[in-house]
Amino acid sequence: MKPANFTYHRATSVEDAVAALADTSQMSRVLAGGQSLVPMLNLRLAPVDTLIDLSRVASLKTVDEQSSAIRYGALTTHAAFEDGRVPDGSNGLMPYVGTQIAYRAVRTRGTIGGAVALADPAADWLTTIIALEADVIAIGANGRRTIAAGEFAIGPYMTALQDGELIEAIAVPRRPASERWGHEKMARKTGEYAESMAIALIDRNRKTARVVLGAADGAPIVLAETARAVAGGQTDDSLASVIRTELVASGRDFAPAKLLMHSTVILRAVKKAAAKQ
Amino acid sequence: MKTTVSATINGVAQTFEVEPRTSLADVLREQMRLTATHLGCEHGVCGACTVLIDGQPARSCIALAVTLDGAAITTLEGLADDPLMQTLKASFHDQHGLQCGFCTPGMLMSGWDLLKRKPDIQGQDIRVAMSGNLCRCTGYQGIVRSIEKAAQTAKGQVSQTKGAAA
Amino acid sequence: MNQTLDGRDRIVRTQGVGASVKRNEDKRLLNGQGEYLGDLQVPGMAEVAFLRSPVAHARIRGIEIPEAHKGSVFLASDIPFAKPIVAVSAAKGFNASDYPALVSDKVRFVGDLIAICIAPTRAEAEDIAQSCIVDFEDLPAVWDIDVATAAGAPKVHDHWADNVYVETRIETGDIAAVRAKAEVTVKRNLRMGRHAGVSLEGRGVLAHFNRRLDELTVYSSTQFPHVIRTIMATCLGVSEAKLRVIAPDVGGGFGPKNNFHPEELAVAALSMKLNRPLRWIEDRREHLIASPHAREHRYELTAYADSKGKILGLEAVVVVDAGAYSVWPWTAAMEAGMSAGIMTGPYDIPVYHARAISVATNKSPLGPYRGVGRSGACFAIETLVDAVAREVKREPADVRIENMVPLEAMPYRSATHKYYDSGDYPTCAQMARDAVDLPGIRARQAKPSPDGKLIGFGMASYTEQSAHGTAEWVARGLPVVFGYEPALARFTPDGKLILFVGIQNHGQGLETTLAQVAHEELGIPVADVIVRHGDSSVSPYGMGTFASRSMTMAGGAVSIACGQLAEKILRIGAHLLQAPKDAVTLRDGKVFFGQQSVSFAQIGEAAFLHPERLPEGEEPALEANAVYQPGRSTGAFSYATHACVVTVDPGTGHVEILDYVVCHDCGTMVNPMIVEAQVVGGVAQGLGTALYEEIPYDDNGQPLASTFLDYMIPGATEVPDVRVLHMETPSPHTRFGIKGMGEGGAIAPPAVIINAINDALKPLGAEIGETPATPDRILDAILAVKPAGAAA
């Protein structure tokens, strides 16, 4: 189980990486933490001619604290969140999610930018940043642009990134201090990809709620109807009915067992958030 | 096309030639003949190949050696004289924490890192923290017990050292 | 343990049989100095990557090898002298087939070997394999038992009449009479999923020619090197005297390393032809798709019982998907035959009719895996016993215990003609039940749970034929009769003991436990005993490690050999001490006469270097050979009951194990620490079968789990702290009363988990009858009885 050959380019700056990526005569990929890409290379499932290593690009490791948001460089590792080595504006949700991804020896090298770019439907950060209404900062030959997290993933492993673009940072807005989060993940094993995952954010002061379902056979689903019901104070059976209706209406064609599992997980995420009020 | 990489391996500066596709694990095993690092899956799941890269535990099967120029790599062999590792090994022996021995080096590396970070860890928390290392023989009971006892022993040793210093 | 075990006058021991001695083999393994197949290098060695079939069933029209790689790719036609592996059961009507080293005409499963590609590195060898183009004429895939047995099904082996390797029957008693008088009839259809063995180290082979010795040396990560030498010599057409097979440190076996594999034959044959060292290391994907698979059973069961749940008779149809080829030496008939042959388990069921059918499909061949056949049989009968209990509305634990073979019936001959040598099954079951506080669980179940999770209790028992010898293997009609085990016990002149044995230690602790047996006989410190195994040129011919046999068999041989040495050492020691022989004793590596002593080193020196110091007529040297066969060769029956408590989350299908108890009896325990750890390790694997592990196939015959990303084995949080209770009923027929153990832990978990889940689901009226019990399957079972929308 060894990779096919490729050429290696050690990027020295974001601009250098973007320039290398711009060569469309061949298949180039950027390497961040490599915790998903290198397994794919080993399995010969991800063809690549040139691998552009971002690990020496210092600017991708910086974290900027802005007044309304925190901008995490794409190479910020899961362990940095887990260990509290980077600032948090999510009332503790991001550090918690950092503990939930795979295993320590993966978290020390895996990065938020790499994970988001892969857009695995069952991965943790994608659902999290959608819930937190973050922005993905992409950079390419035509410069920088900001993509709302909710519009970033367009399907399983499919993103709004264009050819030649890479993720430079994830900008997460500082969430109101009055907001409470609930996170529920159903995985068959500790550290495994989720079978179902939901994040609920409830702010009683502002009478708002936000509910996102991950591991849903495609991009995470923002459940607007459910959120309205939660904000309106619905609970238990009446809320379960709203969740179910919204999932059925999502067009994802969930099998009955999955529908039940997702409904349960969403309801529990909401309950966890509500219990923190 | 081979690339020259310089890295410190178990405290010794090494320079070696690799294809970009070559994993750190293969460099360690095939070129350096450091065969304590085992390959159980080669796609980053089983944990048998766990080593330290710049002091942090990492899967050497999915770390490309070419990306590690300038890094410090530590394998089980490199911790032979480390007191905590010696405590951990003694505990694995006492508590029957191994059977076929294939997962053991990875267990020891992950266990060592765990005790460095969380010296008070016990019980279910050890299980969660060690969930990234697969063992097919022991059912984990002996491994968890070994790490738990090693934690207790190591704390005793630390307090003794402190006592002696005071 | 200070009492003598079989009445012989023996020395008080702290390291002998019964002592939890720490393991001799740990040091090298903890220091990372174990030497596994992948750690070996030979100068001039090339790495092998196999070109494997990417399709399940097709004829090969042609193979295109790029010009640049000609000379690095080898086909069946390049090793024409390698004869195919043929594993034929003596069972009447068994359909024979060839399992070639490399296929040339037709591929029969995804992973079938087509060519050997060699290069300086594995990566380059894989490049070469990837560059070859095979022109396939696709054939319809026989991807499932139902497809294989349908009328007009495409055939896996063209010269057969159908896709059935063999069907065997057991017909004991008058089933029609039982059918007529039964007050209760309970039927169930059950399925156990197909999975892999998943030793953490995969298989591997390194072959090179030793010019000086004029022999081919083959290293293989195998459980039985001597037997591999025999079949490999046959297939290569060379004498066994020109072949050496070495198993280095083996990183787990569990059965899949207990076959003769085409990879072993292919690598050895090509190495011989090229006169070049070749190494193949199985990667995880190869292991999951192409190592011999485990399980995949289907059961149709009918229990006939009275109104109290006493089972009067049982009918069973066991169908096993044995895959594309018959594995050597076990044959494709083993799994179904063993399952049907032990189905009645610990129960006194006098009337039993069964059919055991082994079906050929386009999947990786099925081979032995920890618990062989019995995990399925236990799953079947124990799920059925619970179903009977539910039917008669009684406590399953009570119905179970009442149906068991009572102590006073021992020794007992079962409806499947097995001879249960000893044991107290009901007491074992009661101990397991009592350890989990069944009344407390029933009380908890009667109240609504605060979190909506359903609590369930499960129990399952089995009896395990172990250390079976000549009679049993002859009855099974295998090509090799694994009836005995040898040991050569040899002192060095400096007084250390080396035991040369034919078993193969790969985690079982045999480098320690066999030393404990030596200590038992000789009083030699365990640390002074070295156990050598795994090398056909070093040890006497032996059968290897499988079928929970090594401690009983090799332990017996070591005991006899060391007993002979003890006599000689006492004679020499007495002579050196100028004492009467019956006045001296063995202790701590010395011979004592009162306070005076001579050390084994002094005795070794006399025996090897100074024969003039020996008693008159005493032969020089200090070594003894022994071969051991148990007193009865039909096996010593270990047994156990597992009991567990789970919660089932009806909203997610997630199962959590709250408590897990094993009460077991493997006769006399040589090293309780090791025994307990073997039980726990077995349970972990059984939980994999029960809840996690499966390789489904699609209708093209493509395996859908080929990496650890889609194939899950239990991790540290998936295995509970198993509580192990020991019973010790010595076998009347073995040295020290040892019964075999090692596999047993893996037998009961599928049954006990499914029973616990069904107990939890009982209030909903739902039931599951398939492993692994995945969240989706559990939710489907719930939704089948509960309209969607009512949940969550």
Coordinates of C-alpha atoms in Angstrom, one line a residue, chain B residues 27-147:
Chain B
V27 CA 12.5 5.4 6.0
L28 CA 12.7 4.3 9.6
R29 CA 12.2 0.7 8.9
E30 CA 13.9 0.0 5.6
Q31 CA 16.7 2.6 5.6
M32 CA 17.4 3.2 9.3
R33 CA 16.5 -0.4 10.3
L34 CA 14.6 0.9 13.2
T35 CA 12.0 -1.8 13.2
A36 CA 10.2 -1.1 16.4
T37 CA 7.9 1.1 14.4
H38 CA 5.4 -1.3 12.9
L39 CA 3.0 -1.0 10.0
G40 CA -0.5 -2.4 10.7
C41 CA -2.6 -0.6 8.2
E42 CA -0.6 2.0 6.3
H43 CA -3.6 4.4 6.2
G44 CA -3.4 6.0 9.6
V45 CA -5.9 4.1 11.6
C46 CA -4.3 1.4 13.6
G47 CA -1.6 3.4 15.5
A48 CA 1.1 0.7 15.4
C49 CA 3.5 3.1 13.6
T50 CA 3.1 5.9 16.1
V51 CA 6.3 8.0 16.7
L52 CA 7.0 11.4 17.9
I53 CA 7.5 14.2 15.4
D54 CA 8.9 17.3 17.1
G55 CA 7.7 15.8 20.3
Q56 CA 4.1 15.2 19.2
P57 CA 2.7 11.8 18.5
A58 CA 2.1 11.1 14.9
R59 CA 1.3 8.3 12.5
S60 CA 4.6 7.6 10.6
C61 CA 2.8 5.7 7.9
I62 CA 1.0 8.8 6.7
A63 CA 3.8 11.3 7.3
L64 CA 5.8 11.8 4.1
A65 CA 9.4 11.8 4.9
V66 CA 10.1 14.5 2.4
T67 CA 8.0 17.0 4.3
L68 CA 10.0 16.4 7.5
D69 CA 13.2 18.1 6.6
G70 CA 14.6 19.6 9.8
A71 CA 12.2 17.7 12.1
A72 CA 13.2 15.7 15.2
I73 CA 11.8 12.2 15.1
T74 CA 11.7 9.9 18.1
T75 CA 10.9 6.2 17.9
L76 CA 10.5 3.6 20.6
E77 CA 14.2 2.8 20.3
G78 CA 15.0 6.5 21.0
L79 CA 13.2 6.4 24.4
A80 CA 15.2 3.3 25.6
D81 CA 16.8 5.4 28.4
D82 CA 13.8 7.5 29.2
P83 CA 12.6 7.0 32.8
L84 CA 8.9 7.3 32.0
M85 CA 9.2 4.8 29.1
Q86 CA 11.1 2.4 31.3
T87 CA 8.3 2.7 33.9
L88 CA 5.7 2.1 31.2
K89 CA 7.5 -1.0 29.8
A90 CA 7.8 -2.4 33.3
S91 CA 4.2 -1.9 33.8
F92 CA 3.2 -3.6 30.6
H93 CA 5.3 -6.6 31.7
D94 CA 3.8 -6.6 35.2
Q95 CA 0.2 -6.1 34.1
H96 CA 0.3 -8.4 31.0
G97 CA -0.3 -5.5 28.6
L98 CA 0.9 -7.3 25.5
Q99 CA 0.5 -10.6 23.8
C100 CA 1.9 -10.9 20.2
G101 CA 3.7 -7.6 20.7
F102 CA 2.9 -6.1 17.3
C103 CA 0.8 -3.2 18.5
T104 CA 3.0 -2.7 21.5
P105 CA 5.5 -0.1 20.3
G106 CA 2.6 2.1 19.1
M107 CA 0.8 1.5 22.4
L108 CA 4.0 2.5 24.3
M109 CA 4.5 5.7 22.3
S110 CA 0.9 6.8 22.6
G111 CA 0.9 5.8 26.3
W112 CA 4.0 7.8 26.9
D113 CA 2.6 10.9 25.3
L114 CA -0.6 10.4 27.3
L115 CA 1.2 10.2 30.6
K116 CA 3.3 13.2 29.7
R117 CA 0.2 15.3 29.0
K118 CA -2.1 13.8 31.6
P119 CA -0.2 12.2 34.4
D120 CA -3.3 11.7 36.5
I121 CA -5.4 9.9 33.9
Q122 CA -7.2 6.8 34.8
G123 CA -9.9 4.3 33.8
Q124 CA -12.3 5.2 31.0
D125 CA -10.3 8.3 30.2
I126 CA -7.4 6.0 29.3
R127 CA -9.6 4.0 27.1
V128 CA -10.8 7.1 25.2
A129 CA -7.2 8.5 24.9
M130 CA -5.9 5.2 23.7
S131 CA -8.7 4.5 21.2
G132 CA -6.5 5.4 18.3
N133 CA -4.3 2.4 18.9
L134 CA -5.7 -1.0 17.8
C135 CA -4.8 -4.2 19.5
R136 CA -6.2 -7.5 18.3
C137 CA -4.9 -9.8 21.1
T138 CA -5.5 -8.3 24.5
G139 CA -9.0 -6.9 24.5
Y140 CA -7.2 -3.7 25.9
Q141 CA -7.8 -4.6 29.5
G142 CA -4.2 -5.4 30.2
I143 CA -3.1 -2.3 28.3
V144 CA -5.4 0.0 30.2
R145 CA -4.3 -1.5 33.5
S146 CA -0.6 -1.1 32.5
I147 CA -1.0 2.6 31.7

